[in-house]
Coordinates of C-alpha atoms in Angstrom, one line a residue:
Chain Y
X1 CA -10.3 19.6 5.9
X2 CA -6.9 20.8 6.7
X3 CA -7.1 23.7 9.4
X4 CA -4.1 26.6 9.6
X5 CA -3.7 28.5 12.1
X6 CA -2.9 31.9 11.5
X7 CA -1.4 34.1 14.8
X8 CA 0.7 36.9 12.3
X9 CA 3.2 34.4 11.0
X10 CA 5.2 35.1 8.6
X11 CA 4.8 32.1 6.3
X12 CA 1.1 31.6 6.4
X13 CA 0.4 33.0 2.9
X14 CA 3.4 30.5 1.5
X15 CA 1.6 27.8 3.5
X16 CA -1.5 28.6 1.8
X17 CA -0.4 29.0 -1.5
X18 CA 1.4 25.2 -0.7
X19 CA -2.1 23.9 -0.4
X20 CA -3.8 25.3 -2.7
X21 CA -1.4 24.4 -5.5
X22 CA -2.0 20.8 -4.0
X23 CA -5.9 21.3 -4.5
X24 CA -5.9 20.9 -0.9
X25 CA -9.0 21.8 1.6
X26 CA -8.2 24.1 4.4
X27 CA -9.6 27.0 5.9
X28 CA -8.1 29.2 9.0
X29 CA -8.6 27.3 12.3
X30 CA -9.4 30.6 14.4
X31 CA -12.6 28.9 17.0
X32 CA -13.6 25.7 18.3
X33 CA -15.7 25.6 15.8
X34 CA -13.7 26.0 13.3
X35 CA -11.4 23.3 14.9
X36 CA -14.1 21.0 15.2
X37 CA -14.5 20.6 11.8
X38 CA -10.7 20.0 10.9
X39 CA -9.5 16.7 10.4
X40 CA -5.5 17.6 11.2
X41 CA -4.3 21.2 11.7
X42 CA -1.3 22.7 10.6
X43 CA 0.9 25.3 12.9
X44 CA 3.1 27.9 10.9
X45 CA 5.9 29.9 12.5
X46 CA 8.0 32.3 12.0
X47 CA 9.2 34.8 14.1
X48 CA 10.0 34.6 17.9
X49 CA 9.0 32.3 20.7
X50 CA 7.5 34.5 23.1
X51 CA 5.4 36.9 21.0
X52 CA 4.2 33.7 19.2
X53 CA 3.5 31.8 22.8
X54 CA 1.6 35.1 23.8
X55 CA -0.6 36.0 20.8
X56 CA -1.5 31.7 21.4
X57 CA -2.4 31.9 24.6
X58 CA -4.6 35.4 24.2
X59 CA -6.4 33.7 21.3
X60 CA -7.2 30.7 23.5
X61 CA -5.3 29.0 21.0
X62 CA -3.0 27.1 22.8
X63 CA -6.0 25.5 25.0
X64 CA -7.7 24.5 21.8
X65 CA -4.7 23.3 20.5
X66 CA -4.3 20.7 23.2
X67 CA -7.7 20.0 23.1
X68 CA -6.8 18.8 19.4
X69 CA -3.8 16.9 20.0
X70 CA -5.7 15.0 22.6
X71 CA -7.9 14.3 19.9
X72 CA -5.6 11.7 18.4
X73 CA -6.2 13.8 15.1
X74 CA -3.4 14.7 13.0
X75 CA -1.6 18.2 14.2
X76 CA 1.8 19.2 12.1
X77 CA 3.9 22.0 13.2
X78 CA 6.5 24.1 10.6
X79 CA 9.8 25.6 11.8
X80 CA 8.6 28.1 14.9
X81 CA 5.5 26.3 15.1
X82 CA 7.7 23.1 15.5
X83 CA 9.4 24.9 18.6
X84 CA 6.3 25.8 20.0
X85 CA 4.9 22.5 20.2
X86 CA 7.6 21.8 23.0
X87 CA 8.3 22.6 26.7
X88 CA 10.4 26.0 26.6
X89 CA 12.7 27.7 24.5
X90 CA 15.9 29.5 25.2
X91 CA 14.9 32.3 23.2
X92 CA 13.0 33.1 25.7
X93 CA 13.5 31.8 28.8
X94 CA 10.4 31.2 31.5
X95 CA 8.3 31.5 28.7
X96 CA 5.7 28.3 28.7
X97 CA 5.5 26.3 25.1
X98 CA 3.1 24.1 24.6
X99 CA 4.1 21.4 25.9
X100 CA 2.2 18.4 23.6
X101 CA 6.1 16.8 23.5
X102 CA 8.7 17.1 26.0
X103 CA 11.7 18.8 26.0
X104 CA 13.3 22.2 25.1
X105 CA 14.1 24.3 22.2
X106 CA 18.0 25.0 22.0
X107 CA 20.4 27.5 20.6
X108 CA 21.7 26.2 17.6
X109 CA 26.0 25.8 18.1
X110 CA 27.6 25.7 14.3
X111 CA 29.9 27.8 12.3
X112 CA 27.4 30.1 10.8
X113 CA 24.6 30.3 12.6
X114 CA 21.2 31.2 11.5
X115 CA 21.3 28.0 9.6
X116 CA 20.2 28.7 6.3
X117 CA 19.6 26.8 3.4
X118 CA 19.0 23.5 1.6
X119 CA 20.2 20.6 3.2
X120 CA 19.6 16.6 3.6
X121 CA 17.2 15.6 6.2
X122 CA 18.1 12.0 7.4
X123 CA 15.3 9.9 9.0
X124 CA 15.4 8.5 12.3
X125 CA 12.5 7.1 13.5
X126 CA 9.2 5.4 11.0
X127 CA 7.0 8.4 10.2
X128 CA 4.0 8.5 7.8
X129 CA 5.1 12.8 7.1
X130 CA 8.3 10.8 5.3
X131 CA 8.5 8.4 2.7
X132 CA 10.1 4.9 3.6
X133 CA 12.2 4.9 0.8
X134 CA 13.2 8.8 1.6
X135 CA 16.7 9.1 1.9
X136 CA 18.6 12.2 2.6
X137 CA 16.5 14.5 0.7
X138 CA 17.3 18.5 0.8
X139 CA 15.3 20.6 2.5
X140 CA 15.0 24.3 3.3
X141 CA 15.7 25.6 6.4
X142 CA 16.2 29.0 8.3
X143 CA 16.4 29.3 11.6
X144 CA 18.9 29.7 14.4
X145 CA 17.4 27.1 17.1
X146 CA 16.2 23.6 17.3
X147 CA 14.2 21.5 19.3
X148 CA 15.4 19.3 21.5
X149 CA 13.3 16.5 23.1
X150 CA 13.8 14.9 26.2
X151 CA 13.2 11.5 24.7
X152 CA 15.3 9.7 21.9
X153 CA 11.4 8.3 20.6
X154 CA 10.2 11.7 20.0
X155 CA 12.9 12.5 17.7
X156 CA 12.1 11.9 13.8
X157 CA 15.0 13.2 12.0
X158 CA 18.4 14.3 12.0
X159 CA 20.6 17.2 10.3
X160 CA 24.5 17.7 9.9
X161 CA 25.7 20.6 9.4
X162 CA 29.5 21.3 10.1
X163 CA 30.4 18.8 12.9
X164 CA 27.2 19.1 14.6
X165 CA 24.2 16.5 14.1
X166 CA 20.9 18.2 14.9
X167 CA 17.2 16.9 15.5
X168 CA 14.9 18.7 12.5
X169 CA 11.4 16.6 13.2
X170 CA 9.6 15.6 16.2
X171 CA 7.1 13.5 17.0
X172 CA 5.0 12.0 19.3
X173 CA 1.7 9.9 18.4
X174 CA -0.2 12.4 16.1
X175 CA 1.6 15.6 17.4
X176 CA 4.4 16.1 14.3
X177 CA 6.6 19.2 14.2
X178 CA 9.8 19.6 11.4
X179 CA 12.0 22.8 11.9
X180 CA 12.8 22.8 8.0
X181 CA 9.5 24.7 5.8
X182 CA 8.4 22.3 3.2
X183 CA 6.3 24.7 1.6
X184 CA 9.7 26.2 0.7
X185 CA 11.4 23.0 -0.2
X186 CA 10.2 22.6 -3.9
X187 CA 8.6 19.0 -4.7
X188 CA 9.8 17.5 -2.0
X189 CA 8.3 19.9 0.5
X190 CA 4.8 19.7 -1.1
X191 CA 5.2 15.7 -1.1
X192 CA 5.6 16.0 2.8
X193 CA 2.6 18.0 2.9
X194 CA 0.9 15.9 0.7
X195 CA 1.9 12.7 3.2
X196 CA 1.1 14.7 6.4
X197 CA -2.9 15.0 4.2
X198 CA -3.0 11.6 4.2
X199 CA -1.2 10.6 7.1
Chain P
X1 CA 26.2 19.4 5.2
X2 CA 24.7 22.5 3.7
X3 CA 24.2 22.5 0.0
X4 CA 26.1 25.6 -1.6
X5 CA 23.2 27.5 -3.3
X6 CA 22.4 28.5 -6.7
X7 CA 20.8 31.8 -7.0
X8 CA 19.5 33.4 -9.8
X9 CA 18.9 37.4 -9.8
X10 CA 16.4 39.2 -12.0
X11 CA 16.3 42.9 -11.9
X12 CA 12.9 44.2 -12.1
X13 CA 11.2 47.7 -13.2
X14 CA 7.8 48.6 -13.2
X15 CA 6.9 44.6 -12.4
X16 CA 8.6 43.5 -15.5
X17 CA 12.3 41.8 -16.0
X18 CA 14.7 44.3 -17.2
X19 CA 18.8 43.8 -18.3
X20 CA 20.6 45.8 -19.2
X21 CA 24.7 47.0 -18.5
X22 CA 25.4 48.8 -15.2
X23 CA 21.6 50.0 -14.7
X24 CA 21.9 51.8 -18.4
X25 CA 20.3 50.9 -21.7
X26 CA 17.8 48.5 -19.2
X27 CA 15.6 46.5 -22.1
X28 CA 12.7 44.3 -21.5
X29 CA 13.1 41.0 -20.6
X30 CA 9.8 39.4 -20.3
X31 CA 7.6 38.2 -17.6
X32 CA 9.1 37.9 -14.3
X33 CA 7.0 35.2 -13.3
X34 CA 8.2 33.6 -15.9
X35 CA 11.4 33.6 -15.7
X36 CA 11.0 32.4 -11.9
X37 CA 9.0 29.4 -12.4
X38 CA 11.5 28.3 -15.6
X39 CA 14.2 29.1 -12.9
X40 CA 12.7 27.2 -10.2
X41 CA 12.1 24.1 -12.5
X42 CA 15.5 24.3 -13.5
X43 CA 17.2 23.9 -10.1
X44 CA 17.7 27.4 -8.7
X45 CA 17.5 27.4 -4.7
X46 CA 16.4 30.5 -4.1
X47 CA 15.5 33.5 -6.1
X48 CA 16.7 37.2 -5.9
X49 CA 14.3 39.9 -7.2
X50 CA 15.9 43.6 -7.3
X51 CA 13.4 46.3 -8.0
X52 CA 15.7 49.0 -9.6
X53 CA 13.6 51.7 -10.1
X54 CA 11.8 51.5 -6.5
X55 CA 10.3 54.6 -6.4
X56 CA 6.8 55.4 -5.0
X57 CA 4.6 54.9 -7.8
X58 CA 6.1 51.9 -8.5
X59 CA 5.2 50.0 -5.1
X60 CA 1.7 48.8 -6.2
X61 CA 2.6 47.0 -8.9
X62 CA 5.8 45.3 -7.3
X63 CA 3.6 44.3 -4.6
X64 CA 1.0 42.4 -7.3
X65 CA 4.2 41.3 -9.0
X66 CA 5.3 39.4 -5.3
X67 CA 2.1 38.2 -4.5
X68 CA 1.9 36.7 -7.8
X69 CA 5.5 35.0 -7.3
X70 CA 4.3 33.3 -4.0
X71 CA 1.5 31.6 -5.9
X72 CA 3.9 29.6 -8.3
X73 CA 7.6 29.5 -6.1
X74 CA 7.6 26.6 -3.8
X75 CA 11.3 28.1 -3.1
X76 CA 12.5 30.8 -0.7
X77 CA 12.6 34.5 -2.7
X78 CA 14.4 37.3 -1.4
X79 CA 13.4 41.1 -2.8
X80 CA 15.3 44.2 -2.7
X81 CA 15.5 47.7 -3.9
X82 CA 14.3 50.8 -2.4
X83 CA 12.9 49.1 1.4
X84 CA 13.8 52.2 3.6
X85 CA 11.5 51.4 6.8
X86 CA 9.4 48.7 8.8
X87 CA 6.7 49.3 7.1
X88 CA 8.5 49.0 3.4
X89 CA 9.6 45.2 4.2
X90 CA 6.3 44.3 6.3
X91 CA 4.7 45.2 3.1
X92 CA 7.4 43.0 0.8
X93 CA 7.2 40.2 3.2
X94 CA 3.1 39.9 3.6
X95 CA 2.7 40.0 0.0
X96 CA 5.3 36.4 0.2
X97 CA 8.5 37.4 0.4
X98 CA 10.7 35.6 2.3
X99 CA 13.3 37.9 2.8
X100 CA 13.9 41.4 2.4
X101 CA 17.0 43.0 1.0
X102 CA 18.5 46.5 2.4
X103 CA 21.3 48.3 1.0
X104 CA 21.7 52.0 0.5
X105 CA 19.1 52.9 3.5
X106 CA 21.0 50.5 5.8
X107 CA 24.7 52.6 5.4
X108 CA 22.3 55.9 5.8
X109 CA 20.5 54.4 8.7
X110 CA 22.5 51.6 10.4
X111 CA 19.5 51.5 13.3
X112 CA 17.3 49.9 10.1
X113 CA 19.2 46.8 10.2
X114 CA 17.9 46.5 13.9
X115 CA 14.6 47.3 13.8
X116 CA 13.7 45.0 10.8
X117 CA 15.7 41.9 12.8
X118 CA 13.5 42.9 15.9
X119 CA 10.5 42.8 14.0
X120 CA 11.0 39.7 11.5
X121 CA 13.2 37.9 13.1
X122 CA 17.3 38.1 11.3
X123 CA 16.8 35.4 9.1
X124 CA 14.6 37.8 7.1
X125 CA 17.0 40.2 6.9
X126 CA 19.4 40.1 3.6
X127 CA 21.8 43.0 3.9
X128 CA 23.4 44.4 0.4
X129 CA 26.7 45.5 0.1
X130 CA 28.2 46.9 -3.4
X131 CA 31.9 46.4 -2.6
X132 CA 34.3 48.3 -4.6
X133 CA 37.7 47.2 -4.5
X134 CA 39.0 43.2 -3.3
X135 CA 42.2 44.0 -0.6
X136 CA 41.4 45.3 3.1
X137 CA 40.8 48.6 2.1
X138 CA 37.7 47.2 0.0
X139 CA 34.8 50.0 0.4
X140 CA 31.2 50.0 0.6
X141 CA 29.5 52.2 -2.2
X142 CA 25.5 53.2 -2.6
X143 CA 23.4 54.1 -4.9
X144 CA 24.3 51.3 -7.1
X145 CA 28.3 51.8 -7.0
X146 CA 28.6 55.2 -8.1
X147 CA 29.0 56.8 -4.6
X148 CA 31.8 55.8 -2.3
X149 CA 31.0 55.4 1.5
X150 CA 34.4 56.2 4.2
X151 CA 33.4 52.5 5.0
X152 CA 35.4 49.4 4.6
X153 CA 33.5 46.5 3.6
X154 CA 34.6 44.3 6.2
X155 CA 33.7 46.9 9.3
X156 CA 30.9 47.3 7.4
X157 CA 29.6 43.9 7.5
X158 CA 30.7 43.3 11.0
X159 CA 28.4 46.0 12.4
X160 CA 25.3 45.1 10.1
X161 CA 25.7 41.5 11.6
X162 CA 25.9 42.9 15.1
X163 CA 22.5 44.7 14.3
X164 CA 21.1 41.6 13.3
X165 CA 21.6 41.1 9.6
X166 CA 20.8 37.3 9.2
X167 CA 22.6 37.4 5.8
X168 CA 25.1 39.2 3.6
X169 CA 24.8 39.6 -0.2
X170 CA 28.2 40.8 -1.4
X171 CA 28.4 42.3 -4.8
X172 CA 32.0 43.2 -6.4
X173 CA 31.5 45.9 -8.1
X174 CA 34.8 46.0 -10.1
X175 CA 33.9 42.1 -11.2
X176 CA 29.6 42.5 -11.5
X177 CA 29.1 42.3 -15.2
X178 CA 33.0 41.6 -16.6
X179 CA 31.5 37.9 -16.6
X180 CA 35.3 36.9 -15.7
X181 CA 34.8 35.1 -11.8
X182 CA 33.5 36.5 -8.7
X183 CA 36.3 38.2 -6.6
X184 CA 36.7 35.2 -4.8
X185 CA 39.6 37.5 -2.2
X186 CA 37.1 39.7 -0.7
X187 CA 34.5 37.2 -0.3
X188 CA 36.8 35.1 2.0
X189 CA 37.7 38.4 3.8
X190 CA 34.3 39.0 4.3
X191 CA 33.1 35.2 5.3
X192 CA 36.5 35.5 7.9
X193 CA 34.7 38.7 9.7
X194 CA 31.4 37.4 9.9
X195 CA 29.0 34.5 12.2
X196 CA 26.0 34.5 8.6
X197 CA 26.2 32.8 5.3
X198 CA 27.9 35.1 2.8
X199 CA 26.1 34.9 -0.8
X200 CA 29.5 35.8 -3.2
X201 CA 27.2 38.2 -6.6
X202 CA 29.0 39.8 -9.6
X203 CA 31.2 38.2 -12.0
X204 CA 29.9 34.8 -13.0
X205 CA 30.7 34.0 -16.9
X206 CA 30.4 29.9 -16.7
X207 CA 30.0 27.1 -14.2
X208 CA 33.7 27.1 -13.6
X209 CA 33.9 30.4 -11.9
X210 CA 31.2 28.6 -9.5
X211 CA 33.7 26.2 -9.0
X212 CA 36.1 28.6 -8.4
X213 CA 33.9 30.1 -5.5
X214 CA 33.2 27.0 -3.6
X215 CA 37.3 25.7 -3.8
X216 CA 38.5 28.6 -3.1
X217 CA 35.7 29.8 -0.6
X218 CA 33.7 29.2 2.3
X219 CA 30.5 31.1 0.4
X220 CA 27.6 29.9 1.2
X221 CA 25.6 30.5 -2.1
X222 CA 26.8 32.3 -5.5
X223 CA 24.3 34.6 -7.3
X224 CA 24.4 35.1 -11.4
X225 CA 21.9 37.2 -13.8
X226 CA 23.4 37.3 -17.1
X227 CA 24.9 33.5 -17.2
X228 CA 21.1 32.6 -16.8
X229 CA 19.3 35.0 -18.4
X230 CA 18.9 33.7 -22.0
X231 CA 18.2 30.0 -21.0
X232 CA 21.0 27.9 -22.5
X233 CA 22.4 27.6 -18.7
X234 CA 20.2 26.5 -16.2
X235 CA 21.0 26.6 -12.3
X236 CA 20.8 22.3 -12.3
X237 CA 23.9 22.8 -15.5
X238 CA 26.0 24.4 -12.6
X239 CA 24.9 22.3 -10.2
X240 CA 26.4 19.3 -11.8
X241 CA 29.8 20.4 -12.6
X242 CA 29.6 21.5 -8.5
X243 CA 28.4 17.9 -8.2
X244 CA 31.4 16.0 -10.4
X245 CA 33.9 18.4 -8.8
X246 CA 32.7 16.9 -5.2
X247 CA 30.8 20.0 -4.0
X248 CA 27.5 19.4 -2.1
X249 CA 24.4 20.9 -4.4
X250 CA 20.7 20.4 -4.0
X251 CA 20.1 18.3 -7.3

């Protein structure tokens, strides 16, 4: 059973429309209960840092979240929720994240910034969200900061765009985050998600 | 490196596809869902969807029609037409809409731009302009082209990005329909006084007026009805022209 957590995010209803074309099992992971009975737990996102940190921490989510991750069970994060899975963002600055991977979310420097649209996603690092034999495949993106971890490990994949190379998936044990939305990325999205079900 | 996009528009009326010339004699054109999943599986990278009635009574059934649309697009959306508040595009963009589209409302109420960027963040924010004209003195018009604003296009889009306008749709309206090449002039003007991706509409008779756009500018996507509408060119037949002429696509 896949949980989602749902704190207002805007791409919750693609997410769930992404698993359920899959046939996938999920249900919203609001209370420990609920977590307790998830076997990996996706975070959405998008929208801003701090309203998202704060609507987390009133919900007690970001307590059980940790409690999860120290599970050792699966926990993926999409695009804000990605971002959120860090230390601290500049978006908002002396606003807490997470913290399940360390590091900080950045301002994105390129030509046009947000970043938006389909591009090639180069792995870095062995993952089980992407394929072995994946190479450079596009995916959708939109968003106009990235994470940034402290450690070269925790970093899964790489974007260019312009002159600058980018991190766009981070990792660390069972705590995964990608800042592109693969339930927006056509087949090649849905195969991610399908690998993070298995993973 | 960015793939240019492919977008394919469908106007919509009373949660049906519609074509027709310069919003007269609109005809039925079948099942918008659809046309979007034919679109999708044929290589578009995003979709447009333009309700151009947009009145009142109309809302219910656009809203079905979206929510239906997120069930079966695994590809970002955009829709447009008639959002005049907060509350218009909250209702768009929980139905599954990735993006909303402003226009008209926006060059009546600049402080719109703003408050939907505040409240969904500016990558959900798509703003319209219908440019007439292609030199500096290019000028925003409403109401689908027929009124003229005292706005140049290229102030115009300056102070929408300011606002937080995560996007800009520029439609020529002297090329939108002629099927002759999008008016590849302006859209560099307006790329040059802007930070966002600049999506180049109106114009597009073949995959070499595609290729026009992306050699001659730095547009980020090009968006086309009419070359797509009846089938016989699909976004992935563009797409590989763009790729043989060395331009980055998504195929």
């Amino acid at each position: 059973m896949i949980g989602v957590v749902d704190y207002g995010a805007g791409n919750m209803q693609s997410l769930a429309n992404a698993l359920d074309h899959l046939g996938m099992a999920w249900r919203l992971a609001e209370s420990d209960a609920d977590f307790a009975q998830c076997d990996r737990v996706i975070l959405p996102g998008v929208g801003h840092f701090q309203s998202a940190m704060q609507t987390l921490v009133e919900t007690g989510q970001d307590r059980r979240l940790a409690a999860f991750a120290d599970s050792g069970k699966p926990l993926l994060g999409i695009c804000l929720g990605a971002q959120l899975l860090l230390e601290s963002s500049e978006e908002s600055p002396g606003v807490d994240g997470l913290g399940l991977i360390p590091g900080a979310v950045v301002r994105l420097v390129t030509e046009t910034v947000p970043h938006m649209g389909w591009n090639r996603v180069r792995p870095t690092r062995e993952s089980p969200i992407f394929d072995a034999g994946e190479r450079d495949a596009h995916y959708y993106f939109a968003h106009s900061y990235v994470c940034d971890p402290v450690s070269a490990d925790h970093r899964l994949a790489v974007t260019q765009c312009g002159t600058s190379e980018f991190c766009v998936a981070v990792g660390r044990d069972n705590v995964r985050g990608v800042q592109f939305h693969p339930e927006k990325s056509g087949t090649v999205g849905l195969q991610l998600l399908e690998r993070f079900a298995r993973c | 490196m960015l793939a240019r996009r492919i977008i394919p528009c469908l106007d919509i009326r009373e949660g049906r596809v519609v074509k027709g010339v310069a919003f007269k004699n609109l005809r039925d054109a079948g099942d918008p869902v659809e046309r979007a999943r034919a679109y999708m599986a044929g290589g578009a990278d995003e979709l447009c969807f333009l309700d151009v009635t947009a009145s009142i009574e109309d809302r219910p059934l656009l809203i079905d029609l979206i929510r239906k649309l997120s069930k079966v697009l695994f590809i970002p959306f955009t829709v447009g037409g008639g959002v005049r508040s907060v509350d218009d595009a909250k209702a768009l963009l929980r139905a599954g809409a990735d993006k909303v589209g402003v226009n008209t409302a926006a060059v009546t109420r600049p402080a719109l731009i703003a408050e939907l960027a505040r409240q969904f963040g500016n990558q959900c924010v798509v703003l319209s302009i219908d440019a007439l004209g292609q030199g500096e003195d290019a000028m925003v018009t409403t109401h689908g082209g027929r009124e003229v604003t005292d706005r140049t296009v290229c102030d115009w889009a300056r102070e929408a990005v300011k606002l937080g306008a995560g996007e800009i749709l520029l439609n020529s309206v002297d090329a939108d329909g002629a099927r002759s090449g999008f008016a590849t002039a302006l859209v560099e003007r307006v790329i040059d006084a802007v930070s966002v991706p600049v999506i180049a509409s109106g114009g597009a008779g073949s995959a070499a007026d595609f290729v026009e756009l992306f050699t001659k500018t730095r547009a980020h996507a090009g968006l086309a009805a009419s070359i797509f509408h009846d089938g016989s060119t699909t976004p992935n037949d563009v797409k590989k022209v763009l790729q043989n002429k060395g331009i980055e696509v998504r195929l």
